[in-house]
Amino acid sequence: MQTERQAQIIEVAMNLIANKGIQGFTIKNLSKEIGISEPAIYRHYESKIDILINILNNFKEMSEMMSEMLVNNTDSALGKIDFMFSKMFEIFTEQPSIISVIFSEEIFKNEAILKEKIIEIQNIQQLNIENIIDKGQIEGNVRNDIDKSSLALIFMGSLRLLVKRWDLNNQSFSLKLEGKKLLKSFKILTVK
């Protein structure tokens, strides 16, 4: 469980990355934004990497909670995908700074532990979608002439592109509305 100060550090770190890029995310800038000393930051986190790990762990926990909610969800396969993506659009709309961290995998390539965390998150999300699609294919309400891995990749890639486009356009359009249009297209493409 995070302390109030740790949560504040995480939030400000994500905002720094969103506004100044990973290069602007320094302990010096972080302490200045929060209004505390650099040593005070180190009392809560060992390093910048430790802060990034915690940001990714928070998102991983959200992904795992989503998995649990999907297990208990009795909707059809497409209803579950709609639920999952709608929740993600909601999270990104409420906390757009997380996009700069979660969808910036390239900044983590040279840091093995961060790369592993991103891969874990992607694997959880892909497995969730594949399981939903598989169940839908078995039930006969999702086309089975495209394998579940390819459909999951199409879903994940489309979501990522839409979210990044929204972020790069300074959130100038409704992510939720455009997300609904995308989900409607998914349904047309996947219904048997």
Short mmCIF file of N, CA and C in Angstrom, two decimals:
data_model
loop_
_atom_site.label_atom_id
_atom_site.label_comp_id
_atom_site.label_asym_id
_atom_site.label_seq_id
_atom_site.Cartn_x
_atom_site.Cartn_y
_atom_site.Cartn_z
N MET A 1 0.83 -1.18 0.00
CA MET A 1 0.00 0.00 0.00
C MET A 1 0.89 1.25 0.00
N GLN A 2 0.57 2.18 -0.87
CA GLN A 2 1.35 3.41 -0.97
C GLN A 2 0.92 4.42 0.08
N THR A 3 1.91 5.19 0.54
CA THR A 3 1.58 6.30 1.42
C THR A 3 1.03 7.43 0.57
N GLU A 4 0.47 8.43 1.22
CA GLU A 4 -0.05 9.59 0.50
C GLU A 4 1.08 10.29 -0.28
N ARG A 5 2.24 10.40 0.34
CA ARG A 5 3.39 11.05 -0.32
C ARG A 5 3.85 10.24 -1.53
N GLN A 6 3.91 8.91 -1.39
CA GLN A 6 4.32 8.07 -2.52
C GLN A 6 3.35 8.23 -3.69
N ALA A 7 2.06 8.27 -3.39
CA ALA A 7 1.07 8.46 -4.44
C ALA A 7 1.26 9.81 -5.12
N GLN A 8 1.57 10.83 -4.32
CA GLN A 8 1.82 12.15 -4.89
C GLN A 8 3.05 12.13 -5.79
N ILE A 9 4.10 11.47 -5.35
CA ILE A 9 5.33 11.37 -6.16
C ILE A 9 5.03 10.68 -7.49
N ILE A 10 4.26 9.61 -7.44
CA ILE A 10 3.89 8.88 -8.67
C ILE A 10 3.11 9.79 -9.61
N GLU A 11 2.12 10.48 -9.07
CA GLU A 11 1.28 11.36 -9.90
C GLU A 11 2.10 12.47 -10.54
N VAL A 12 2.94 13.11 -9.76
CA VAL A 12 3.76 14.21 -10.29
C VAL A 12 4.78 13.67 -11.30
N ALA A 13 5.33 12.50 -11.04
CA ALA A 13 6.27 11.89 -11.99
C ALA A 13 5.59 11.64 -13.33
N MET A 14 4.37 11.11 -13.32
CA MET A 14 3.65 10.86 -14.58
C MET A 14 3.38 12.17 -15.31
N ASN A 15 3.02 13.21 -14.56
CA ASN A 15 2.78 14.52 -15.18
C ASN A 15 4.06 15.09 -15.78
N LEU A 16 5.18 14.93 -15.07
CA LEU A 16 6.46 15.39 -15.61
C LEU A 16 6.79 14.69 -16.93
N ILE A 17 6.61 13.38 -16.95
CA ILE A 17 6.90 12.60 -18.16
C ILE A 17 5.96 13.04 -19.29
N ALA A 18 4.69 13.26 -18.95
CA ALA A 18 3.72 13.68 -19.96
C ALA A 18 4.05 15.06 -20.52
N ASN A 19 4.51 15.96 -19.67
CA ASN A 19 4.75 17.33 -20.10
C ASN A 19 6.17 17.62 -20.59
N LYS A 20 7.15 16.91 -20.04
CA LYS A 20 8.55 17.21 -20.39
C LYS A 20 9.29 16.02 -21.00
N GLY A 21 8.59 14.91 -21.15
CA GLY A 21 9.25 13.72 -21.69
C GLY A 21 10.08 13.04 -20.61
N ILE A 22 10.60 11.89 -20.96
CA ILE A 22 11.39 11.13 -20.00
C ILE A 22 12.66 11.89 -19.60
N GLN A 23 13.18 12.74 -20.51
CA GLN A 23 14.37 13.53 -20.20
C GLN A 23 14.10 14.55 -19.10
N GLY A 24 12.86 15.04 -19.02
CA GLY A 24 12.50 16.01 -18.00
C GLY A 24 12.16 15.39 -16.66
N PHE A 25 12.10 14.06 -16.66
CA PHE A 25 11.80 13.36 -15.42
C PHE A 25 13.10 13.11 -14.66
N THR A 26 13.45 14.07 -13.82
CA THR A 26 14.63 13.95 -12.97
C THR A 26 14.18 14.10 -11.52
N ILE A 27 14.98 13.61 -10.63
CA ILE A 27 14.66 13.75 -9.20
C ILE A 27 14.64 15.23 -8.83
N LYS A 28 15.55 16.00 -9.43
CA LYS A 28 15.59 17.45 -9.17
C LYS A 28 14.28 18.11 -9.60
N ASN A 29 13.82 17.83 -10.83
CA ASN A 29 12.55 18.41 -11.29
C ASN A 29 11.37 17.91 -10.47
N LEU A 30 11.42 16.65 -10.10
CA LEU A 30 10.34 16.05 -9.31
C LEU A 30 10.24 16.73 -7.95
N SER A 31 11.37 16.89 -7.27
CA SER A 31 11.36 17.51 -5.94
C SER A 31 10.91 18.97 -6.04
N LYS A 32 11.31 19.64 -7.10
CA LYS A 32 10.92 21.04 -7.31
C LYS A 32 9.40 21.15 -7.52
N GLU A 33 8.84 20.25 -8.34
CA GLU A 33 7.39 20.27 -8.60
C GLU A 33 6.57 20.00 -7.33
N ILE A 34 7.07 19.09 -6.51
CA ILE A 34 6.34 18.72 -5.29
C ILE A 34 6.57 19.74 -4.18
N GLY A 35 7.77 20.36 -4.22
CA GLY A 35 8.10 21.33 -3.17
C GLY A 35 8.76 20.70 -1.97
N ILE A 36 9.49 19.61 -2.22
CA ILE A 36 10.26 18.96 -1.15
C ILE A 36 11.69 18.77 -1.64
N SER A 37 12.58 18.41 -0.75
CA SER A 37 13.99 18.23 -1.12
C SER A 37 14.20 16.91 -1.86
N GLU A 38 15.30 16.85 -2.60
CA GLU A 38 15.64 15.60 -3.29
C GLU A 38 15.82 14.44 -2.31
N PRO A 39 16.52 14.64 -1.17
CA PRO A 39 16.63 13.54 -0.21
C PRO A 39 15.26 13.04 0.29
N ALA A 40 14.28 13.94 0.34
CA ALA A 40 12.93 13.53 0.77
C ALA A 40 12.33 12.55 -0.23
N ILE A 41 12.61 12.75 -1.51
CA ILE A 41 12.13 11.82 -2.54
C ILE A 41 12.76 10.45 -2.29
N TYR A 42 14.05 10.45 -2.01
CA TYR A 42 14.78 9.19 -1.81
C TYR A 42 14.36 8.45 -0.54
N ARG A 43 13.68 9.12 0.36
CA ARG A 43 13.15 8.42 1.53
C ARG A 43 11.96 7.53 1.13
N HIS A 44 11.35 7.86 0.00
CA HIS A 44 10.18 7.10 -0.46
C HIS A 44 10.50 6.14 -1.59
N TYR A 45 11.44 6.53 -2.44
CA TYR A 45 11.84 5.69 -3.58
C TYR A 45 13.35 5.75 -3.73
N GLU A 46 13.93 4.61 -4.07
CA GLU A 46 15.39 4.53 -4.18
C GLU A 46 15.94 5.28 -5.38
N SER A 47 15.17 5.34 -6.47
CA SER A 47 15.68 5.93 -7.71
C SER A 47 14.53 6.25 -8.66
N LYS A 48 14.88 6.87 -9.78
CA LYS A 48 13.89 7.12 -10.84
C LYS A 48 13.32 5.79 -11.34
N ILE A 49 14.17 4.80 -11.47
CA ILE A 49 13.74 3.48 -11.94
C ILE A 49 12.71 2.90 -10.98
N ASP A 50 12.96 3.06 -9.70
CA ASP A 50 12.02 2.56 -8.68
C ASP A 50 10.66 3.24 -8.83
N ILE A 51 10.66 4.53 -9.12
CA ILE A 51 9.41 5.26 -9.33
C ILE A 51 8.69 4.72 -10.57
N LEU A 52 9.42 4.53 -11.66
CA LEU A 52 8.83 3.99 -12.88
C LEU A 52 8.29 2.58 -12.67
N ILE A 53 9.01 1.77 -11.92
CA ILE A 53 8.54 0.41 -11.61
C ILE A 53 7.19 0.50 -10.88
N ASN A 54 7.09 1.41 -9.94
CA ASN A 54 5.84 1.56 -9.19
C ASN A 54 4.69 2.05 -10.07
N ILE A 55 4.98 2.94 -11.01
CA ILE A 55 3.95 3.38 -11.95
C ILE A 55 3.46 2.18 -12.75
N LEU A 56 4.40 1.39 -13.26
CA LEU A 56 4.03 0.22 -14.05
C LEU A 56 3.32 -0.83 -13.20
N ASN A 57 3.76 -1.00 -11.96
CA ASN A 57 3.08 -1.95 -11.06
C ASN A 57 1.63 -1.53 -10.81
N ASN A 58 1.41 -0.23 -10.67
CA ASN A 58 0.03 0.26 -10.47
C ASN A 58 -0.83 -0.09 -11.68
N PHE A 59 -0.28 0.11 -12.88
CA PHE A 59 -1.05 -0.21 -14.08
C PHE A 59 -1.25 -1.72 -14.21
N LYS A 60 -0.23 -2.48 -13.82
CA LYS A 60 -0.34 -3.95 -13.86
C LYS A 60 -1.46 -4.41 -12.91
N GLU A 61 -1.53 -3.81 -11.72
CA GLU A 61 -2.59 -4.15 -10.77
C GLU A 61 -3.96 -3.84 -11.36
N MET A 62 -4.06 -2.69 -12.06
CA MET A 62 -5.34 -2.36 -12.72
C MET A 62 -5.69 -3.41 -13.77
N SER A 63 -4.69 -3.87 -14.52
CA SER A 63 -4.91 -4.90 -15.54
C SER A 63 -5.36 -6.21 -14.90
N GLU A 64 -4.76 -6.56 -13.76
CA GLU A 64 -5.14 -7.80 -13.06
C GLU A 64 -6.55 -7.69 -12.48
N MET A 65 -6.90 -6.50 -11.97
CA MET A 65 -8.27 -6.30 -11.46
C MET A 65 -9.27 -6.41 -12.61
N MET A 66 -8.88 -5.89 -13.76
CA MET A 66 -9.74 -5.99 -14.94
C MET A 66 -9.95 -7.46 -15.29
N SER A 67 -8.91 -8.26 -15.21
CA SER A 67 -9.01 -9.70 -15.47
C SER A 67 -10.03 -10.35 -14.55
N GLU A 68 -9.96 -10.01 -13.26
CA GLU A 68 -10.90 -10.57 -12.29
C GLU A 68 -12.34 -10.13 -12.59
N MET A 69 -12.51 -8.86 -12.97
CA MET A 69 -13.85 -8.38 -13.30
C MET A 69 -14.40 -9.09 -14.53
N LEU A 70 -13.53 -9.40 -15.48
CA LEU A 70 -13.97 -10.08 -16.70
C LEU A 70 -14.38 -11.52 -16.43
N VAL A 71 -13.71 -12.18 -15.49
CA VAL A 71 -14.06 -13.55 -15.14
C VAL A 71 -15.49 -13.61 -14.61
N ASN A 72 -15.87 -12.61 -13.82
CA ASN A 72 -17.20 -12.58 -13.22
C ASN A 72 -18.26 -11.95 -14.11
N ASN A 73 -17.84 -11.41 -15.25
CA ASN A 73 -18.76 -10.75 -16.17
C ASN A 73 -19.46 -11.80 -17.03
N THR A 74 -20.77 -11.76 -17.09
CA THR A 74 -21.54 -12.78 -17.81
C THR A 74 -21.94 -12.33 -19.22
N ASP A 75 -21.43 -11.18 -19.67
CA ASP A 75 -21.73 -10.70 -21.03
C ASP A 75 -21.19 -11.66 -22.08
N SER A 76 -21.59 -11.41 -23.31
CA SER A 76 -21.03 -12.14 -24.45
C SER A 76 -19.57 -11.73 -24.60
N ALA A 77 -18.85 -12.41 -25.48
CA ALA A 77 -17.43 -12.09 -25.72
C ALA A 77 -17.28 -10.63 -26.13
N LEU A 78 -18.10 -10.19 -27.07
CA LEU A 78 -17.99 -8.80 -27.52
C LEU A 78 -18.42 -7.82 -26.45
N GLY A 79 -19.35 -8.22 -25.59
CA GLY A 79 -19.75 -7.38 -24.46
C GLY A 79 -18.60 -7.22 -23.48
N LYS A 80 -17.86 -8.29 -23.26
CA LYS A 80 -16.70 -8.23 -22.36
C LYS A 80 -15.61 -7.33 -22.93
N ILE A 81 -15.36 -7.44 -24.23
CA ILE A 81 -14.35 -6.59 -24.86
C ILE A 81 -14.79 -5.13 -24.78
N ASP A 82 -16.06 -4.90 -25.04
CA ASP A 82 -16.61 -3.55 -24.93
C ASP A 82 -16.40 -3.01 -23.52
N PHE A 83 -16.71 -3.82 -22.51
CA PHE A 83 -16.54 -3.44 -21.11
C PHE A 83 -15.07 -3.11 -20.82
N MET A 84 -14.17 -4.00 -21.24
CA MET A 84 -12.75 -3.83 -20.97
C MET A 84 -12.21 -2.55 -21.61
N PHE A 85 -12.51 -2.35 -22.89
CA PHE A 85 -12.00 -1.18 -23.58
C PHE A 85 -12.63 0.10 -23.06
N SER A 86 -13.91 0.06 -22.74
CA SER A 86 -14.57 1.24 -22.18
C SER A 86 -13.92 1.65 -20.87
N LYS A 87 -13.58 0.66 -20.04
CA LYS A 87 -12.90 0.95 -18.77
C LYS A 87 -11.53 1.57 -19.03
N MET A 88 -10.82 1.05 -20.03
CA MET A 88 -9.49 1.61 -20.35
C MET A 88 -9.62 3.04 -20.86
N PHE A 89 -10.59 3.31 -21.72
CA PHE A 89 -10.80 4.67 -22.21
C PHE A 89 -11.13 5.60 -21.05
N GLU A 90 -11.90 5.10 -20.09
CA GLU A 90 -12.26 5.87 -18.91
C GLU A 90 -11.01 6.21 -18.08
N ILE A 91 -10.16 5.22 -17.86
CA ILE A 91 -8.93 5.42 -17.09
C ILE A 91 -8.04 6.45 -17.78
N PHE A 92 -7.85 6.30 -19.10
CA PHE A 92 -6.99 7.22 -19.83
C PHE A 92 -7.57 8.64 -19.86
N THR A 93 -8.89 8.75 -19.95
CA THR A 93 -9.53 10.07 -19.96
C THR A 93 -9.35 10.75 -18.61
N GLU A 94 -9.49 9.98 -17.53
CA GLU A 94 -9.36 10.54 -16.18
C GLU A 94 -7.90 10.81 -15.80
N GLN A 95 -6.98 10.03 -16.36
CA GLN A 95 -5.58 10.15 -15.99
C GLN A 95 -4.70 10.09 -17.25
N PRO A 96 -4.78 11.11 -18.11
CA PRO A 96 -4.06 11.05 -19.39
C PRO A 96 -2.54 10.97 -19.26
N SER A 97 -1.99 11.40 -18.14
CA SER A 97 -0.53 11.36 -17.99
C SER A 97 0.01 9.93 -17.99
N ILE A 98 -0.84 8.97 -17.65
CA ILE A 98 -0.38 7.57 -17.63
C ILE A 98 -0.01 7.08 -19.04
N ILE A 99 -0.63 7.68 -20.06
CA ILE A 99 -0.37 7.29 -21.44
C ILE A 99 1.11 7.46 -21.79
N SER A 100 1.70 8.56 -21.31
CA SER A 100 3.10 8.85 -21.61
C SER A 100 4.03 7.79 -21.06
N VAL A 101 3.60 7.09 -20.03
CA VAL A 101 4.44 6.04 -19.46
C VAL A 101 4.10 4.69 -20.09
N ILE A 102 2.83 4.33 -20.09
CA ILE A 102 2.40 3.01 -20.53
C ILE A 102 2.66 2.79 -22.02
N PHE A 103 2.45 3.82 -22.84
CA PHE A 103 2.62 3.66 -24.28
C PHE A 103 3.95 4.22 -24.79
N SER A 104 4.92 4.27 -23.93
CA SER A 104 6.26 4.72 -24.33
C SER A 104 7.27 3.62 -24.08
N GLU A 105 6.93 2.44 -24.56
CA GLU A 105 7.80 1.29 -24.32
C GLU A 105 9.23 1.51 -24.79
N GLU A 106 9.39 2.32 -25.84
CA GLU A 106 10.73 2.55 -26.38
C GLU A 106 11.67 3.18 -25.36
N ILE A 107 11.14 3.94 -24.39
CA ILE A 107 12.02 4.55 -23.40
C ILE A 107 12.54 3.53 -22.40
N PHE A 108 11.95 2.33 -22.40
CA PHE A 108 12.35 1.31 -21.44
C PHE A 108 13.26 0.23 -22.03
N LYS A 109 13.54 0.32 -23.31
CA LYS A 109 14.30 -0.74 -23.98
C LYS A 109 15.63 -1.05 -23.31
N ASN A 110 16.29 -0.05 -22.80
CA ASN A 110 17.63 -0.25 -22.23
C ASN A 110 17.61 -0.53 -20.73
N GLU A 111 16.43 -0.64 -20.16
CA GLU A 111 16.31 -0.93 -18.73
C GLU A 111 15.51 -2.22 -18.59
N ALA A 112 16.21 -3.32 -18.37
CA ALA A 112 15.61 -4.66 -18.40
C ALA A 112 14.40 -4.81 -17.50
N ILE A 113 14.47 -4.32 -16.28
CA ILE A 113 13.36 -4.52 -15.34
C ILE A 113 12.11 -3.78 -15.81
N LEU A 114 12.27 -2.60 -16.40
CA LEU A 114 11.12 -1.84 -16.91
C LEU A 114 10.54 -2.53 -18.15
N LYS A 115 11.42 -3.01 -18.98
CA LYS A 115 11.00 -3.74 -20.19
C LYS A 115 10.18 -4.97 -19.80
N GLU A 116 10.64 -5.70 -18.78
CA GLU A 116 9.92 -6.88 -18.30
C GLU A 116 8.53 -6.51 -17.78
N LYS A 117 8.44 -5.39 -17.07
CA LYS A 117 7.14 -4.95 -16.53
C LYS A 117 6.16 -4.63 -17.66
N ILE A 118 6.65 -3.93 -18.67
CA ILE A 118 5.79 -3.59 -19.83
C ILE A 118 5.33 -4.87 -20.51
N ILE A 119 6.23 -5.82 -20.69
CA ILE A 119 5.88 -7.10 -21.33
C ILE A 119 4.84 -7.83 -20.50
N GLU A 120 4.99 -7.83 -19.17
CA GLU A 120 3.99 -8.47 -18.28
C GLU A 120 2.61 -7.86 -18.49
N ILE A 121 2.55 -6.53 -18.53
CA ILE A 121 1.28 -5.84 -18.71
C ILE A 121 0.67 -6.19 -20.06
N GLN A 122 1.48 -6.13 -21.11
CA GLN A 122 0.98 -6.47 -22.45
C GLN A 122 0.49 -7.91 -22.50
N ASN A 123 1.22 -8.81 -21.87
CA ASN A 123 0.82 -10.22 -21.88
C ASN A 123 -0.50 -10.44 -21.15
N ILE A 124 -0.68 -9.75 -20.03
CA ILE A 124 -1.95 -9.86 -19.29
C ILE A 124 -3.10 -9.40 -20.17
N GLN A 125 -2.91 -8.25 -20.81
CA GLN A 125 -3.97 -7.70 -21.65
C GLN A 125 -4.25 -8.59 -22.86
N GLN A 126 -3.19 -9.09 -23.50
CA GLN A 126 -3.39 -9.95 -24.66
C GLN A 126 -4.08 -11.25 -24.25
N LEU A 127 -3.66 -11.83 -23.15
CA LEU A 127 -4.28 -13.07 -22.67
C LEU A 127 -5.77 -12.85 -22.35
N ASN A 128 -6.09 -11.73 -21.72
CA ASN A 128 -7.49 -11.41 -21.44
C ASN A 128 -8.30 -11.40 -22.73
N ILE A 129 -7.82 -10.69 -23.72
CA ILE A 129 -8.56 -10.57 -24.99
C ILE A 129 -8.62 -11.92 -25.70
N GLU A 130 -7.51 -12.65 -25.73
CA GLU A 130 -7.50 -13.96 -26.38
C GLU A 130 -8.50 -14.91 -25.71
N ASN A 131 -8.55 -14.90 -24.39
CA ASN A 131 -9.50 -15.78 -23.68
C ASN A 131 -10.94 -15.42 -24.01
N ILE A 132 -11.21 -14.13 -24.07
CA ILE A 132 -12.56 -13.67 -24.41
C ILE A 132 -12.91 -14.11 -25.83
N ILE A 133 -12.00 -13.89 -26.76
CA ILE A 133 -12.24 -14.26 -28.16
C ILE A 133 -12.42 -15.77 -28.29
N ASP A 134 -11.57 -16.52 -27.61
CA ASP A 134 -11.65 -17.98 -27.66
C ASP A 134 -13.02 -18.46 -27.20
N LYS A 135 -13.48 -17.90 -26.09
CA LYS A 135 -14.80 -18.27 -25.57
C LYS A 135 -15.89 -17.90 -26.58
N GLY A 136 -15.77 -16.72 -27.18
CA GLY A 136 -16.73 -16.30 -28.18
C GLY A 136 -16.72 -17.17 -29.42
N GLN A 137 -15.53 -17.64 -29.80
CA GLN A 137 -15.42 -18.54 -30.96
C GLN A 137 -16.05 -19.89 -30.64
N ILE A 138 -15.84 -20.38 -29.44
CA ILE A 138 -16.43 -21.65 -29.01
C ILE A 138 -17.95 -21.55 -28.97
N GLU A 139 -18.45 -20.42 -28.45
CA GLU A 139 -19.89 -20.21 -28.37
C GLU A 139 -20.51 -19.90 -29.74
N GLY A 140 -19.67 -19.59 -30.72
CA GLY A 140 -20.16 -19.34 -32.08
C GLY A 140 -20.61 -17.92 -32.36
N ASN A 141 -20.28 -16.98 -31.46
CA ASN A 141 -20.69 -15.60 -31.74
C ASN A 141 -19.52 -14.69 -32.15
N VAL A 142 -18.33 -15.26 -32.29
CA VAL A 142 -17.17 -14.55 -32.83
C VAL A 142 -16.61 -15.39 -33.96
N ARG A 143 -16.32 -14.74 -35.06
CA ARG A 143 -15.82 -15.48 -36.22
C ARG A 143 -14.56 -16.27 -35.85
N ASN A 144 -14.45 -17.45 -36.40
CA ASN A 144 -13.30 -18.31 -36.08
C ASN A 144 -12.37 -18.52 -37.26
N ASP A 145 -12.56 -17.75 -38.34
CA ASP A 145 -11.66 -17.85 -39.48
C ASP A 145 -10.42 -16.96 -39.32
N ILE A 146 -10.37 -16.22 -38.22
CA ILE A 146 -9.18 -15.45 -37.84
C ILE A 146 -8.80 -15.92 -36.45
N ASP A 147 -7.53 -16.28 -36.26
CA ASP A 147 -7.16 -16.84 -34.95
C ASP A 147 -7.20 -15.78 -33.86
N LYS A 148 -7.40 -16.25 -32.65
CA LYS A 148 -7.60 -15.35 -31.50
C LYS A 148 -6.41 -14.42 -31.26
N SER A 149 -5.19 -14.88 -31.54
CA SER A 149 -4.01 -14.04 -31.32
C SER A 149 -4.01 -12.86 -32.29
N SER A 150 -4.38 -13.12 -33.53
CA SER A 150 -4.42 -12.04 -34.52
C SER A 150 -5.50 -11.03 -34.19
N LEU A 151 -6.68 -11.52 -33.79
CA LEU A 151 -7.76 -10.60 -33.42
C LEU A 151 -7.36 -9.77 -32.20
N ALA A 152 -6.73 -10.40 -31.22
CA ALA A 152 -6.28 -9.68 -30.02
C ALA A 152 -5.28 -8.59 -30.40
N LEU A 153 -4.38 -8.92 -31.30
CA LEU A 153 -3.37 -7.95 -31.74
C LEU A 153 -4.03 -6.78 -32.47
N ILE A 154 -5.03 -7.07 -33.30
CA ILE A 154 -5.77 -6.01 -33.99
C ILE A 154 -6.46 -5.11 -32.97
N PHE A 155 -7.09 -5.69 -31.98
CA PHE A 155 -7.78 -4.91 -30.94
C PHE A 155 -6.78 -4.04 -30.18
N MET A 156 -5.69 -4.65 -29.70
CA MET A 156 -4.72 -3.93 -28.90
C MET A 156 -4.03 -2.82 -29.69
N GLY A 157 -3.67 -3.12 -30.93
CA GLY A 157 -3.00 -2.13 -31.77
C GLY A 157 -3.91 -0.95 -32.08
N SER A 158 -5.17 -1.24 -32.37
CA SER A 158 -6.13 -0.18 -32.67
C SER A 158 -6.37 0.70 -31.45
N LEU A 159 -6.50 0.08 -30.28
CA LEU A 159 -6.68 0.84 -29.05
C LEU A 159 -5.49 1.75 -28.81
N ARG A 160 -4.31 1.19 -28.94
CA ARG A 160 -3.08 1.96 -28.71
C ARG A 160 -3.00 3.16 -29.66
N LEU A 161 -3.27 2.93 -30.94
CA LEU A 161 -3.18 4.00 -31.93
C LEU A 161 -4.20 5.09 -31.62
N LEU A 162 -5.42 4.72 -31.28
CA LEU A 162 -6.44 5.71 -30.96
C LEU A 162 -6.04 6.54 -29.74
N VAL A 163 -5.56 5.88 -28.70
CA VAL A 163 -5.18 6.57 -27.47
C VAL A 163 -4.00 7.50 -27.72
N LYS A 164 -3.01 7.03 -28.47
CA LYS A 164 -1.84 7.88 -28.77
C LYS A 164 -2.24 9.07 -29.64
N ARG A 165 -3.12 8.85 -30.61
CA ARG A 165 -3.59 9.95 -31.46
C ARG A 165 -4.32 10.99 -30.61
N TRP A 166 -5.16 10.53 -29.70
CA TRP A 166 -5.88 11.42 -28.78
C TRP A 166 -4.90 12.23 -27.94
N ASP A 167 -3.89 11.55 -27.41
CA ASP A 167 -2.90 12.21 -26.56
C ASP A 167 -2.08 13.22 -27.36
N LEU A 168 -1.60 12.83 -28.54
CA LEU A 168 -0.78 13.73 -29.36
C LEU A 168 -1.57 14.93 -29.87
N ASN A 169 -2.89 14.79 -29.97
CA ASN A 169 -3.75 15.90 -30.38
C ASN A 169 -4.26 16.69 -29.17
N ASN A 170 -3.54 16.59 -28.06
CA ASN A 170 -3.88 17.33 -26.84
C ASN A 170 -5.31 17.09 -26.37
N GLN A 171 -5.74 15.83 -26.48
CA GLN A 171 -7.07 15.40 -26.04
C GLN A 171 -8.18 16.29 -26.63
N SER A 172 -8.01 16.64 -27.91
CA SER A 172 -8.93 17.58 -28.56
C SER A 172 -10.23 16.94 -29.05
N PHE A 173 -10.37 15.64 -28.89
CA PHE A 173 -11.63 14.98 -29.23
C PHE A 173 -11.99 14.03 -28.10
N SER A 174 -13.20 13.56 -28.11
CA SER A 174 -13.66 12.68 -27.04
C SER A 174 -13.13 11.26 -27.26
N LEU A 175 -12.26 10.83 -26.36
CA LEU A 175 -11.71 9.48 -26.45
C LEU A 175 -12.82 8.45 -26.27
N LYS A 176 -13.73 8.72 -25.36
CA LYS A 176 -14.81 7.77 -25.12
C LYS A 176 -15.70 7.62 -26.35
N LEU A 177 -16.02 8.73 -27.01
CA LEU A 177 -16.87 8.69 -28.19
C LEU A 177 -16.17 7.98 -29.35
N GLU A 178 -14.91 8.34 -29.59
CA GLU A 178 -14.15 7.68 -30.66
C GLU A 178 -13.91 6.21 -30.32
N GLY A 179 -13.75 5.92 -29.03
CA GLY A 179 -13.60 4.54 -28.59
C GLY A 179 -14.85 3.73 -28.87
N LYS A 180 -16.02 4.33 -28.67
CA LYS A 180 -17.28 3.64 -28.97
C LYS A 180 -17.38 3.32 -30.46
N LYS A 181 -16.95 4.27 -31.30
CA LYS A 181 -16.96 4.04 -32.74
C LYS A 181 -16.03 2.88 -33.10
N LEU A 182 -14.85 2.86 -32.47
CA LEU A 182 -13.89 1.79 -32.72
C LEU A 182 -14.46 0.45 -32.29
N LEU A 183 -15.09 0.40 -31.13
CA LEU A 183 -15.68 -0.84 -30.64
C LEU A 183 -16.80 -1.32 -31.56
N LYS A 184 -17.57 -0.39 -32.09
CA LYS A 184 -18.63 -0.75 -33.04
C LYS A 184 -18.02 -1.39 -34.28
N SER A 185 -16.90 -0.85 -34.75
CA SER A 185 -16.20 -1.42 -35.90
C SER A 185 -15.67 -2.83 -35.59
N PHE A 186 -15.13 -2.99 -34.37
CA PHE A 186 -14.67 -4.33 -33.95
C PHE A 186 -15.79 -5.34 -34.03
N LYS A 187 -16.95 -4.93 -33.56
CA LYS A 187 -18.09 -5.85 -33.57
C LYS A 187 -18.44 -6.26 -34.99
N ILE A 188 -18.44 -5.29 -35.89
CA ILE A 188 -18.75 -5.61 -37.29
C ILE A 188 -17.71 -6.57 -37.87
N LEU A 189 -16.45 -6.36 -37.52
CA LEU A 189 -15.37 -7.20 -38.05
C LEU A 189 -15.35 -8.62 -37.45
N THR A 190 -15.84 -8.75 -36.23
CA THR A 190 -15.66 -10.02 -35.53
C THR A 190 -16.91 -10.88 -35.42
N VAL A 191 -18.08 -10.27 -35.60
CA VAL A 191 -19.32 -11.06 -35.46
C VAL A 191 -19.39 -12.09 -36.58
N LYS A 192 -19.77 -13.26 -36.18
CA LYS A 192 -19.83 -14.39 -37.13
C LYS A 192 -21.05 -14.28 -37.99
#
